[in-house]
Amino acid sequence: MSIHSKLMRSVTLALMLSLGLATSCAAQTKHVKQDPSGRVEPVVGDIKATPEQEIQAGREAAAQVEKQLPILPSSSPVSQYVSRLGQQLAAKAPGYRWPYTFKVVNQKEINAFALPGGPVYVNLGTIQTADESELAGVMAHEISHVVMRHSMREASKAQWIQIGGALGSAVLGGLFGNTMGGQLAQLGIQLGAGGVIMKYSREAETEADLVGSQIMYDAGYDPYAMVEFFQVLAKQGGGGGPQFLSDHPDPGNRAQTVSNVIKRYPKKNFARSDSSEFVSMKRVADGLRPLTAQQIAQQQKRGGGPMQGGNDGSAQGGSIRGGDIMPAGGFKTLNQGAFSMNYPSNWEVMGGDNGAGITIAPAAGVGQNAIAYGVVVNGAQPQRGSMDIDTATSQIVQTLQRQNPDMQANGRPQQIRVNGMRGRSVDMTSTSPLQSENGQQVRERDWLVTIPRQDGSVLFLVFIAPEPQFSQLRPTYEQMLRTLRVQ
């Protein structure tokens, strides 16, 4: 996938993996062993990472992916069907029993990808285009990349790209246990700003074709459907097809390779008509309006853009109800190494496990990688020594403005005391990711509070709400500040 994006109003970190292309296209690869009946067995070879490390790396990568890409909510009938189909297929996968998860990306282009250790993502455009057996083929193919541990096996050949985050390496510091993604870092996987780019070698594609066709056969789906779908995409010559085939290159005579294996299997009658469950799901999917890669990139470029989740209850511009975002009463306490703070009990804490900052917000106030209501907490670290609070505040404001050019500071920073700590307060305005009922962009209030720490770094918080609702939330934001403790 080729989406380059920025995250909310803090540091953006996402996995960028560009794997080199090998030249082997033989059906009999060194990592797949076939018996005379055509049954295949994974031979993954020497991989330094343990399965536990790989699973943790995949979870960390998935957390970043889901900040970057528009994911359909789990309550969507489309998501629920894809998850059930995925688990049905995964039950037939050979080798190690990975903890598979299956989610739908609200994107128009035909594509799918898998992360280390089990997370699998399918673009909505794929679901809208394929029939049931073809969709099963795409998903079985992605499951096979996990089975064969392709991400880890080929990591040594990868080019890892790191692009500076929104606040810049000269400013940011790791105040939140900066483990740099835990297993991702230990396994040599770097995180950089942008989208996921994952291309497998042609040998890996052959292996995924062979293992995927067997998974389909065992799950009761015609394995020829996978090859036929790939052939249809190859003939399109435009639209979404080439993107999928760019990320999943044809290893050479794909159809013949798979056919040679399938014909050895015992004959089985496959139902090629779609199930009633699939037909029902497809009606919902066809009624949704997925975003194009260009639209997603544009939204990320302007700091999130309108929250458009589609027609299944996810957040859209102008569709958030007040009851969904207002504090419901009662507070929880967040203890996060560098600080502790109370927050509304019906809000959620997101991030904080990779040095990228924390977002505390109502679930309905976050979508499409943009935050409309809530607070972002992060840290700034000077390159050397310490930085006085006024200089640090000025740099943070300038960096936020570089990320969001229409953000304006309403006057100079003012002194503020937070539990005896001397900080700075800056009121700013920008464009909210929400839209009014007539489609106009809503103005947003952004309240920046900066507080120095004993080690010379600065903790900063940005409280966010659309201009019309900010006064309603300000008492809650002030209460959160009154409970703030900086370590």
Tab-separated table of C-alpha atoms in Angstrom:
chain	number	residue	atom	x	y	z
A	1	MET	CA	0.000	0.000	0.000
A	2	SER	CA	1.273	3.457	-0.762
A	3	ILE	CA	-0.376	5.856	1.630
A	4	HIS	CA	1.875	8.477	3.218
A	5	SER	CA	0.166	10.019	6.188
A	6	LYS	CA	0.446	12.046	9.383
A	7	LEU	CA	-1.072	11.142	12.694
A	8	MET	CA	-3.469	13.375	14.642
A	9	ARG	CA	-1.603	16.221	16.321
A	10	SER	CA	1.433	14.447	17.652
A	11	VAL	CA	4.269	12.258	16.456
A	12	THR	CA	3.348	9.850	13.695
A	13	LEU	CA	4.968	6.454	13.680
A	14	ALA	CA	4.063	3.691	11.283
A	15	LEU	CA	5.700	0.611	9.838
A	16	MET	CA	7.304	1.014	6.413
A	17	LEU	CA	8.481	-2.249	4.979
A	18	SER	CA	9.797	-2.462	1.430
A	19	LEU	CA	10.997	-5.972	0.687
A	20	GLY	CA	13.349	-6.740	-2.176
A	21	LEU	CA	12.228	-8.912	-5.061
A	22	ALA	CA	13.868	-12.272	-5.608
A	23	THR	CA	14.065	-13.997	-8.949
A	24	SER	CA	12.999	-17.541	-8.082
A	25	CYS	CA	9.629	-18.566	-9.480
A	26	ALA	CA	9.911	-22.323	-9.166
A	27	ALA	CA	6.882	-24.125	-7.807
A	28	GLN	CA	9.078	-26.287	-5.580
A	29	THR	CA	10.597	-23.700	-3.229
A	30	LYS	CA	13.024	-24.448	-0.450
A	31	HIS	CA	10.451	-23.286	2.121
A	32	VAL	CA	7.538	-25.470	0.983
A	33	LYS	CA	7.753	-29.263	0.991
A	34	GLN	CA	5.251	-31.157	-1.178
A	35	ASP	CA	4.346	-34.810	-0.959
A	36	PRO	CA	3.227	-36.827	-4.007
A	37	SER	CA	-0.414	-35.931	-3.383
A	38	GLY	CA	0.396	-32.237	-3.623
A	39	ARG	CA	-0.040	-31.518	0.101
A	40	VAL	CA	2.298	-28.781	1.241
A	41	GLU	CA	4.122	-28.342	4.523
A	42	PRO	CA	5.826	-25.087	5.576
A	43	VAL	CA	9.595	-25.208	5.999
A	44	VAL	CA	10.212	-21.695	7.280
A	45	GLY	CA	13.928	-22.174	7.867
A	46	ASP	CA	16.192	-20.327	10.276
A	47	ILE	CA	14.414	-17.256	11.650
A	48	LYS	CA	15.996	-15.555	14.636
A	49	ALA	CA	12.738	-14.205	16.028
A	50	THR	CA	10.689	-16.508	18.217
A	51	PRO	CA	6.953	-16.850	17.493
A	52	GLU	CA	6.258	-14.868	20.675
A	53	GLN	CA	8.475	-12.022	19.481
A	54	GLU	CA	6.843	-12.102	16.069
A	55	ILE	CA	3.358	-11.957	17.573
A	56	GLN	CA	4.282	-8.978	19.734
A	57	ALA	CA	5.906	-7.226	16.768
A	58	GLY	CA	2.741	-7.733	14.743
A	59	ARG	CA	0.580	-6.294	17.495
A	60	GLU	CA	2.765	-3.225	17.740
A	61	ALA	CA	2.753	-2.779	13.978
A	62	ALA	CA	-1.042	-3.242	13.878
A	63	ALA	CA	-1.493	-0.496	16.471
A	64	GLN	CA	0.386	1.886	14.186
A	65	VAL	CA	-1.424	0.740	11.045
A	66	GLU	CA	-4.789	1.357	12.674
A	67	LYS	CA	-3.779	4.915	13.502
A	68	GLN	CA	-2.863	5.469	9.875
A	69	LEU	CA	-5.676	3.783	7.974
A	70	PRO	CA	-9.493	4.042	8.192
A	71	ILE	CA	-10.615	0.744	9.728
A	72	LEU	CA	-14.280	-0.236	9.662
A	73	PRO	CA	-15.605	-0.709	13.209
A	74	SER	CA	-15.906	-4.240	14.551
A	75	SER	CA	-19.680	-3.733	14.811
A	76	SER	CA	-19.990	-3.457	11.028
A	77	PRO	CA	-21.634	-6.498	9.364
A	78	VAL	CA	-18.801	-6.367	6.833
A	79	SER	CA	-16.148	-6.581	9.563
A	80	GLN	CA	-18.010	-9.368	11.312
A	81	TYR	CA	-18.317	-11.457	8.153
A	82	VAL	CA	-14.663	-10.969	7.204
A	83	SER	CA	-13.576	-11.960	10.704
A	84	ARG	CA	-15.695	-15.146	10.603
A	85	LEU	CA	-14.438	-16.077	7.143
A	86	GLY	CA	-10.861	-15.400	8.190
A	87	GLN	CA	-11.096	-17.622	11.251
A	88	GLN	CA	-12.706	-20.372	9.164
A	89	LEU	CA	-9.762	-20.261	6.766
A	90	ALA	CA	-7.132	-19.873	9.496
A	91	ALA	CA	-8.423	-23.054	11.153
A	92	LYS	CA	-7.153	-24.932	8.071
A	93	ALA	CA	-3.764	-23.229	7.936
A	94	PRO	CA	-0.776	-25.546	8.468
A	95	GLY	CA	2.107	-24.937	10.831
A	96	TYR	CA	2.198	-22.770	13.932
A	97	ARG	CA	-1.174	-21.646	15.351
A	98	TRP	CA	-0.901	-17.883	15.041
A	99	PRO	CA	-3.465	-15.609	16.759
A	100	TYR	CA	-5.052	-14.313	13.555
A	101	THR	CA	-7.181	-11.173	13.430
A	102	PHE	CA	-9.043	-9.891	10.365
A	103	LYS	CA	-10.099	-6.284	9.770
A	104	VAL	CA	-11.448	-4.209	6.883
A	105	VAL	CA	-9.789	-1.046	5.615
A	106	ASN	CA	-12.311	1.486	4.310
A	107	GLN	CA	-10.323	2.004	1.090
A	108	LYS	CA	-11.465	1.727	-2.511
A	109	GLU	CA	-8.364	0.225	-4.117
A	110	ILE	CA	-8.258	-3.571	-4.351
A	111	ASN	CA	-5.637	-4.734	-1.900
A	112	ALA	CA	-4.923	-6.775	1.222
A	113	PHE	CA	-1.915	-7.259	3.466
A	114	ALA	CA	-0.749	-9.244	6.487
A	115	LEU	CA	1.521	-8.265	9.365
A	116	PRO	CA	3.854	-10.515	11.358
A	117	GLY	CA	2.176	-12.908	13.751
A	118	GLY	CA	-1.409	-12.816	12.473
A	119	PRO	CA	-3.030	-9.418	11.750
A	120	VAL	CA	-4.663	-9.462	8.290
A	121	TYR	CA	-6.300	-6.465	6.577
A	122	VAL	CA	-8.574	-6.455	3.512
A	123	ASN	CA	-9.567	-3.311	1.635
A	124	LEU	CA	-13.297	-2.704	1.261
A	125	GLY	CA	-12.729	-2.324	-2.489
A	126	THR	CA	-11.632	-5.959	-2.619
A	127	ILE	CA	-14.832	-7.075	-0.898
A	128	GLN	CA	-16.972	-4.974	-3.242
A	129	THR	CA	-15.261	-6.516	-6.295
A	130	ALA	CA	-14.866	-10.203	-5.401
A	131	ASP	CA	-17.336	-13.046	-5.051
A	132	GLU	CA	-17.164	-15.237	-1.955
A	133	SER	CA	-14.636	-17.762	-3.251
A	134	GLU	CA	-12.420	-15.020	-4.667
A	135	LEU	CA	-12.462	-13.171	-1.347
A	136	ALA	CA	-11.586	-16.416	0.422
A	137	GLY	CA	-8.679	-16.785	-2.000
A	138	VAL	CA	-7.302	-13.332	-1.244
A	139	MET	CA	-7.557	-13.947	2.492
A	140	ALA	CA	-6.069	-17.452	2.276
A	141	HIS	CA	-3.158	-15.944	0.351
A	142	GLU	CA	-2.547	-13.380	3.126
A	143	ILE	CA	-2.882	-16.039	5.836
A	144	SER	CA	-0.189	-17.980	3.990
A	145	HIS	CA	2.240	-15.058	4.260
A	146	VAL	CA	1.789	-15.318	8.033
A	147	VAL	CA	2.160	-19.123	7.972
A	148	MET	CA	5.417	-18.838	6.051
A	149	ARG	CA	6.680	-16.004	8.296
A	150	HIS	CA	7.580	-14.030	5.205
A	151	SER	CA	7.886	-10.662	6.944
A	152	MET	CA	10.497	-11.946	9.369
A	153	ARG	CA	12.259	-14.218	6.919
A	154	GLU	CA	12.806	-11.432	4.421
A	155	ALA	CA	13.445	-8.660	6.942
A	156	SER	CA	17.181	-9.058	6.417
A	157	LYS	CA	16.677	-8.082	2.772
A	158	ALA	CA	14.425	-5.148	3.582
A	159	GLN	CA	15.018	-1.474	3.122
A	160	TRP	CA	13.804	0.301	6.219
A	161	ILE	CA	12.802	3.914	5.719
A	162	GLN	CA	12.379	6.399	8.536
A	163	ILE	CA	10.889	9.824	7.983
A	164	GLY	CA	10.887	12.469	10.718
A	165	GLY	CA	7.692	12.700	12.750
A	166	ALA	CA	5.397	15.687	12.823
A	167	LEU	CA	7.200	17.357	15.731
A	168	GLY	CA	10.719	16.665	14.496
A	169	SER	CA	13.578	14.662	15.966
A	170	ALA	CA	15.203	17.787	17.403
A	171	VAL	CA	12.222	18.371	19.686
A	172	LEU	CA	10.758	15.016	20.612
A	173	GLY	CA	11.872	12.866	23.453
A	174	GLY	CA	10.690	9.523	24.689
A	175	LEU	CA	8.850	10.335	27.904
A	176	PHE	CA	6.555	7.331	27.855
A	177	GLY	CA	8.864	4.436	28.520
A	178	ASN	CA	10.354	4.864	25.029
A	179	THR	CA	10.667	1.154	24.299
A	180	MET	CA	10.493	1.973	20.588
A	181	GLY	CA	7.884	-0.610	19.914
A	182	GLY	CA	9.418	-3.334	22.081
A	183	GLN	CA	9.799	-6.390	19.865
A	184	LEU	CA	9.801	-4.286	16.703
A	185	ALA	CA	13.001	-2.626	17.809
A	186	GLN	CA	14.575	-5.823	19.096
A	187	LEU	CA	13.917	-7.483	15.759
A	188	GLY	CA	15.456	-4.579	13.863
A	189	ILE	CA	12.171	-3.259	12.523
A	190	GLN	CA	12.210	0.518	12.461
A	191	LEU	CA	9.188	2.728	12.603
A	192	GLY	CA	8.861	5.817	10.448
A	193	ALA	CA	6.160	8.254	9.445
A	194	GLY	CA	4.025	7.141	6.559
A	195	GLY	CA	1.941	4.218	5.441
A	196	VAL	CA	2.582	0.543	5.072
A	197	ILE	CA	4.567	-0.555	2.057
A	198	MET	CA	4.916	-4.306	1.951
A	199	LYS	CA	6.094	-6.150	-1.132
A	200	TYR	CA	7.009	-9.820	-1.081
A	201	SER	CA	9.505	-11.631	-3.246
A	202	ARG	CA	8.282	-13.768	-6.133
A	203	GLU	CA	9.423	-16.863	-4.275
A	204	ALA	CA	7.302	-15.795	-1.303
A	205	GLU	CA	4.354	-15.243	-3.625
A	206	THR	CA	4.715	-18.774	-4.987
A	207	GLU	CA	4.721	-20.155	-1.462
A	208	ALA	CA	1.630	-18.116	-0.532
A	209	ASP	CA	-0.135	-19.357	-3.685
A	210	LEU	CA	0.631	-22.997	-2.868
A	211	VAL	CA	-0.242	-22.825	0.825
A	212	GLY	CA	-3.244	-20.588	0.143
A	213	SER	CA	-4.709	-22.970	-2.420
A	214	GLN	CA	-4.447	-25.817	0.089
A	215	ILE	CA	-6.155	-23.729	2.791
A	216	MET	CA	-8.997	-22.972	0.371
A	217	TYR	CA	-9.372	-26.627	-0.603
A	218	ASP	CA	-9.478	-27.775	3.025
A	219	ALA	CA	-11.976	-25.027	3.949
A	220	GLY	CA	-14.318	-26.049	1.120
A	221	TYR	CA	-13.608	-23.251	-1.376
A	222	ASP	CA	-12.543	-23.857	-4.956
A	223	PRO	CA	-8.803	-23.043	-5.004
A	224	TYR	CA	-8.990	-22.125	-8.693
A	225	ALA	CA	-10.978	-19.042	-7.651
A	226	MET	CA	-7.838	-17.465	-6.220
A	227	VAL	CA	-5.956	-17.813	-9.498
A	228	GLU	CA	-8.941	-16.631	-11.515
A	229	PHE	CA	-9.264	-13.503	-9.404
A	230	PHE	CA	-5.595	-12.682	-9.865
A	231	GLN	CA	-6.003	-13.166	-13.620
A	232	VAL	CA	-8.994	-10.802	-13.697
A	233	LEU	CA	-6.963	-8.151	-11.884
A	234	ALA	CA	-4.068	-8.577	-14.272
A	235	LYS	CA	-6.379	-7.977	-17.238
A	236	GLN	CA	-7.867	-4.799	-15.801
A	237	GLY	CA	-4.823	-2.718	-16.660
A	238	GLY	CA	-6.039	0.135	-14.477
A	239	GLY	CA	-8.009	0.990	-11.349
A	240	GLY	CA	-7.298	-1.016	-8.234
A	241	GLY	CA	-5.916	-4.188	-9.800
A	242	PRO	CA	-2.357	-3.161	-10.474
A	243	GLN	CA	-1.889	-1.968	-6.869
A	244	PHE	CA	-2.673	-5.434	-5.542
A	245	LEU	CA	-0.432	-7.075	-8.111
A	246	SER	CA	2.303	-4.531	-7.423
A	247	ASP	CA	2.322	-5.613	-3.785
A	248	HIS	CA	1.803	-9.276	-4.757
A	249	PRO	CA	3.925	-9.770	-7.891
A	250	ASP	CA	3.162	-12.651	-10.239
A	251	PRO	CA	5.921	-15.207	-9.600
A	252	GLY	CA	5.655	-16.388	-13.174
A	253	ASN	CA	2.933	-18.581	-14.669
A	254	ARG	CA	0.985	-18.378	-11.401
A	255	ALA	CA	-2.065	-20.166	-12.798
A	256	GLN	CA	-0.105	-23.138	-14.117
A	257	THR	CA	1.901	-23.510	-10.904
A	258	VAL	CA	-1.194	-23.645	-8.718
A	259	SER	CA	-3.077	-25.837	-11.186
A	260	ASN	CA	-0.286	-28.423	-11.155
A	261	VAL	CA	-0.666	-28.760	-7.396
A	262	ILE	CA	-4.452	-28.624	-7.201
A	263	LYS	CA	-4.961	-31.365	-9.773
A	264	ARG	CA	-3.225	-33.815	-7.425
A	265	TYR	CA	-5.841	-33.278	-4.706
A	266	PRO	CA	-8.765	-35.718	-4.425
A	267	LYS	CA	-11.735	-34.553	-6.454
A	268	LYS	CA	-14.189	-32.427	-4.484
A	269	ASN	CA	-17.359	-30.605	-5.420
A	270	PHE	CA	-17.173	-26.940	-4.563
A	271	ALA	CA	-20.172	-24.638	-4.316
A	272	ARG	CA	-19.339	-21.631	-6.464
A	273	SER	CA	-22.548	-19.772	-5.654
A	274	ASP	CA	-22.264	-17.228	-2.843
A	275	SER	CA	-23.694	-18.099	0.566
A	276	SER	CA	-26.704	-16.194	1.883
A	277	GLU	CA	-24.483	-14.733	4.604
A	278	PHE	CA	-22.082	-13.371	1.995
A	279	VAL	CA	-24.918	-11.956	-0.117
A	280	SER	CA	-26.329	-10.149	2.914
A	281	MET	CA	-22.919	-8.746	3.824
A	282	LYS	CA	-22.229	-7.743	0.214
A	283	ARG	CA	-25.370	-5.601	0.126
A	284	VAL	CA	-24.054	-3.655	3.109
A	285	ALA	CA	-20.560	-3.404	1.616
A	286	ASP	CA	-21.864	-2.153	-1.733
A	287	GLY	CA	-23.747	0.612	0.073
A	288	LEU	CA	-20.587	1.992	1.669
A	289	ARG	CA	-18.409	4.669	0.112
A	290	PRO	CA	-14.754	3.750	0.628
A	291	LEU	CA	-12.074	6.401	0.399
A	292	THR	CA	-9.431	6.351	-2.293
A	293	ALA	CA	-5.765	6.213	-1.390
A	294	GLN	CA	-5.473	9.798	-2.596
A	295	GLN	CA	-8.311	10.948	-0.326
A	296	ILE	CA	-6.740	9.224	2.662
A	297	ALA	CA	-3.396	10.816	1.890
A	298	GLN	CA	-5.013	14.239	1.547
A	299	GLN	CA	-6.797	13.857	4.876
A	300	GLN	CA	-3.565	12.866	6.568
A	301	LYS	CA	-1.719	15.749	4.946
A	302	ARG	CA	-4.100	18.286	6.393
A	303	GLY	CA	-3.994	16.689	9.816
A	304	GLY	CA	-6.765	14.148	9.586
A	305	GLY	CA	-9.466	15.677	7.425
A	306	PRO	CA	-13.191	14.971	7.711
A	307	MET	CA	-13.992	11.857	9.681
A	308	GLN	CA	-15.736	9.691	7.118
A	309	GLY	CA	-16.352	6.191	8.330
A	310	GLY	CA	-19.109	5.309	5.908
A	311	ASN	CA	-22.713	4.310	6.486
A	312	ASP	CA	-22.350	1.848	9.332
A	313	GLY	CA	-22.238	4.062	12.363
A	314	SER	CA	-18.630	5.208	12.413
A	315	ALA	CA	-17.840	8.871	12.895
A	316	GLN	CA	-18.473	11.302	10.077
A	317	GLY	CA	-18.275	15.028	9.754
A	318	GLY	CA	-21.227	16.496	11.646
A	319	SER	CA	-22.575	13.133	12.834
A	320	ILE	CA	-21.194	12.957	16.371
A	321	ARG	CA	-23.902	13.349	19.016
A	322	GLY	CA	-23.216	15.322	22.173
A	323	GLY	CA	-24.064	12.348	24.358
A	324	ASP	CA	-21.325	10.363	22.659
A	325	ILE	CA	-18.533	12.753	23.637
A	326	MET	CA	-19.536	14.479	26.890
A	327	PRO	CA	-18.062	13.064	30.121
A	328	ALA	CA	-20.550	10.706	31.743
A	329	GLY	CA	-19.443	11.398	35.313
A	330	GLY	CA	-16.666	9.788	37.301
A	331	PHE	CA	-12.959	9.650	36.567
A	332	LYS	CA	-10.263	7.041	36.103
A	333	THR	CA	-6.554	7.518	36.807
A	334	LEU	CA	-3.873	7.088	34.161
A	335	ASN	CA	-0.338	6.355	35.417
A	336	GLN	CA	2.105	6.598	32.553
A	337	GLY	CA	5.673	6.848	33.792
A	338	ALA	CA	6.307	10.509	33.049
A	339	PHE	CA	2.986	11.650	34.471
A	340	SER	CA	-0.314	10.653	36.029
A	341	MET	CA	-3.701	12.267	35.464
A	342	ASN	CA	-7.399	11.615	35.934
A	343	TYR	CA	-9.677	11.432	32.899
A	344	PRO	CA	-13.410	10.858	32.271
A	345	SER	CA	-14.420	7.265	32.907
A	346	ASN	CA	-16.236	6.952	29.566
A	347	TRP	CA	-13.218	8.138	27.558
A	348	GLU	CA	-10.422	5.926	26.251
A	349	VAL	CA	-6.620	6.010	26.402
A	350	MET	CA	-4.868	5.324	23.090
A	351	GLY	CA	-1.165	5.046	22.263
A	352	GLY	CA	1.639	5.456	24.737
A	353	ASP	CA	3.397	2.148	24.070
A	354	ASN	CA	5.910	3.329	21.490
A	355	GLY	CA	7.101	6.784	22.460
A	356	ALA	CA	4.568	8.381	20.126
A	357	GLY	CA	2.437	10.087	22.765
A	358	ILE	CA	-0.964	9.450	24.287
A	359	THR	CA	-4.471	10.414	23.214
A	360	ILE	CA	-7.288	10.510	25.761
A	361	ALA	CA	-10.635	10.935	24.044
A	362	PRO	CA	-14.209	9.664	23.699
A	363	ALA	CA	-14.357	6.866	21.139
A	364	ALA	CA	-16.844	8.849	19.031
A	365	GLY	CA	-14.475	11.826	18.960
A	366	VAL	CA	-11.704	10.009	17.105
A	367	GLY	CA	-11.766	8.697	13.561
A	368	GLN	CA	-9.847	8.621	10.304
A	369	ASN	CA	-6.669	9.288	12.316
A	370	ALA	CA	-8.012	12.647	13.459
A	371	ILE	CA	-9.140	13.762	16.897
A	372	ALA	CA	-12.100	16.108	17.217
A	373	TYR	CA	-12.548	15.928	21.012
A	374	GLY	CA	-9.999	15.033	23.680
A	375	VAL	CA	-6.420	15.650	24.704
A	376	VAL	CA	-3.068	14.675	23.216
A	377	VAL	CA	-0.177	14.326	25.681
A	378	ASN	CA	3.415	14.201	24.540
A	379	GLY	CA	6.927	15.311	25.414
A	380	ALA	CA	9.630	17.555	23.972
A	381	GLN	CA	13.295	16.860	24.613
A	382	PRO	CA	16.090	19.268	23.653
A	383	GLN	CA	18.972	17.872	21.675
A	384	ARG	CA	21.340	18.554	24.547
A	385	GLY	CA	21.051	19.959	28.039
A	386	SER	CA	17.791	21.616	29.002
A	387	MET	CA	15.513	24.219	27.451
A	388	ASP	CA	13.686	27.022	29.234
A	389	ILE	CA	9.916	26.743	29.191
A	390	ASP	CA	9.348	29.815	27.009
A	391	THR	CA	11.725	28.607	24.282
A	392	ALA	CA	10.262	25.104	24.412
A	393	THR	CA	6.704	26.416	24.210
A	394	SER	CA	7.564	28.605	21.240
A	395	GLN	CA	9.148	25.669	19.392
A	396	ILE	CA	6.191	23.397	20.097
A	397	VAL	CA	3.770	26.018	18.793
A	398	GLN	CA	5.873	26.515	15.650
A	399	THR	CA	6.055	22.770	15.046
A	400	LEU	CA	2.309	22.347	15.446
A	401	GLN	CA	1.799	25.200	12.982
A	402	ARG	CA	4.155	23.598	10.460
A	403	GLN	CA	2.104	20.425	10.704
A	404	ASN	CA	-1.181	22.329	10.443
A	405	PRO	CA	-0.594	25.568	8.484
A	406	ASP	CA	-3.983	27.095	9.358
A	407	MET	CA	-3.385	26.801	13.117
A	408	GLN	CA	-3.146	30.226	14.739
A	409	ALA	CA	-2.039	31.223	18.228
A	410	ASN	CA	-4.406	33.676	19.890
A	411	GLY	CA	-1.853	35.875	21.578
A	412	ARG	CA	1.379	35.142	23.409
A	413	PRO	CA	1.865	32.266	25.868
A	414	GLN	CA	0.508	33.005	29.323
A	415	GLN	CA	1.843	31.819	32.657
A	416	ILE	CA	-0.153	29.060	34.339
A	417	ARG	CA	0.284	27.089	37.556
A	418	VAL	CA	-0.599	23.406	37.556
A	419	ASN	CA	-0.374	21.858	41.022
A	420	GLY	CA	2.389	24.267	41.954
A	421	MET	CA	4.255	23.740	38.682
A	422	ARG	CA	4.927	26.804	36.560
A	423	GLY	CA	3.917	26.219	32.994
A	424	ARG	CA	2.681	28.069	29.951
A	425	SER	CA	-0.760	28.223	28.330
A	426	VAL	CA	-1.521	29.063	24.687
A	427	ASP	CA	-4.984	29.281	23.128
A	428	MET	CA	-4.979	28.362	19.441
A	429	THR	CA	-7.531	27.832	16.697
A	430	SER	CA	-7.491	25.595	13.653
A	431	THR	CA	-9.842	23.644	11.400
A	432	SER	CA	-11.713	20.784	13.028
A	433	PRO	CA	-11.932	17.409	11.252
A	434	LEU	CA	-15.699	17.766	11.636
A	435	GLN	CA	-18.018	19.392	9.129
A	436	SER	CA	-21.271	21.236	9.691
A	437	GLU	CA	-24.530	19.888	8.291
A	438	ASN	CA	-24.096	22.012	5.164
A	439	GLY	CA	-20.627	20.595	4.562
A	440	GLN	CA	-18.637	23.566	5.872
A	441	GLN	CA	-15.522	23.014	7.959
A	442	VAL	CA	-15.940	23.777	11.664
A	443	ARG	CA	-13.401	25.888	13.540
A	444	GLU	CA	-11.577	24.185	16.384
A	445	ARG	CA	-10.089	25.389	19.682
A	446	ASP	CA	-6.722	23.902	20.677
A	447	TRP	CA	-5.496	24.695	24.199
A	448	LEU	CA	-1.779	24.019	24.619
A	449	VAL	CA	-0.319	23.641	28.123
A	450	THR	CA	3.421	23.086	28.607
A	451	ILE	CA	5.113	22.042	31.859
A	452	PRO	CA	8.876	21.646	32.487
A	453	ARG	CA	10.269	18.446	33.975
A	454	GLN	CA	13.266	18.054	36.230
A	455	ASP	CA	15.329	16.316	33.542
A	456	GLY	CA	15.133	19.369	31.243
A	457	SER	CA	12.396	18.002	29.014
A	458	VAL	CA	8.907	19.460	28.660
A	459	LEU	CA	5.547	17.710	28.976
A	460	PHE	CA	2.845	19.246	26.818
A	461	LEU	CA	-0.884	18.699	26.468
A	462	VAL	CA	-3.209	19.857	23.700
A	463	PHE	CA	-6.890	19.947	24.685
A	464	ILE	CA	-9.097	19.822	21.595
A	465	ALA	CA	-12.759	20.483	20.771
A	466	PRO	CA	-14.765	22.257	18.064
A	467	GLU	CA	-15.152	25.947	18.872
A	468	PRO	CA	-18.907	25.711	19.705
A	469	GLN	CA	-18.360	22.888	22.247
A	470	PHE	CA	-15.038	23.895	23.793
A	471	SER	CA	-16.625	25.921	26.604
A	472	GLN	CA	-18.692	22.871	27.585
A	473	LEU	CA	-15.599	20.695	27.848
A	474	ARG	CA	-13.253	23.253	29.383
A	475	PRO	CA	-14.329	22.450	32.998
A	476	THR	CA	-13.460	18.799	32.339
A	477	TYR	CA	-10.114	19.779	30.826
A	478	GLU	CA	-9.355	22.003	33.817
A	479	GLN	CA	-10.252	19.183	36.197
A	480	MET	CA	-7.841	16.888	34.330
A	481	LEU	CA	-5.108	19.506	34.744
A	482	ARG	CA	-5.801	19.826	38.465
A	483	THR	CA	-5.051	16.118	38.865
A	484	LEU	CA	-1.894	16.161	36.724
A	485	ARG	CA	1.262	14.942	38.428
A	486	VAL	CA	4.553	15.160	36.529
A	487	GLN	CA	7.297	12.690	37.438
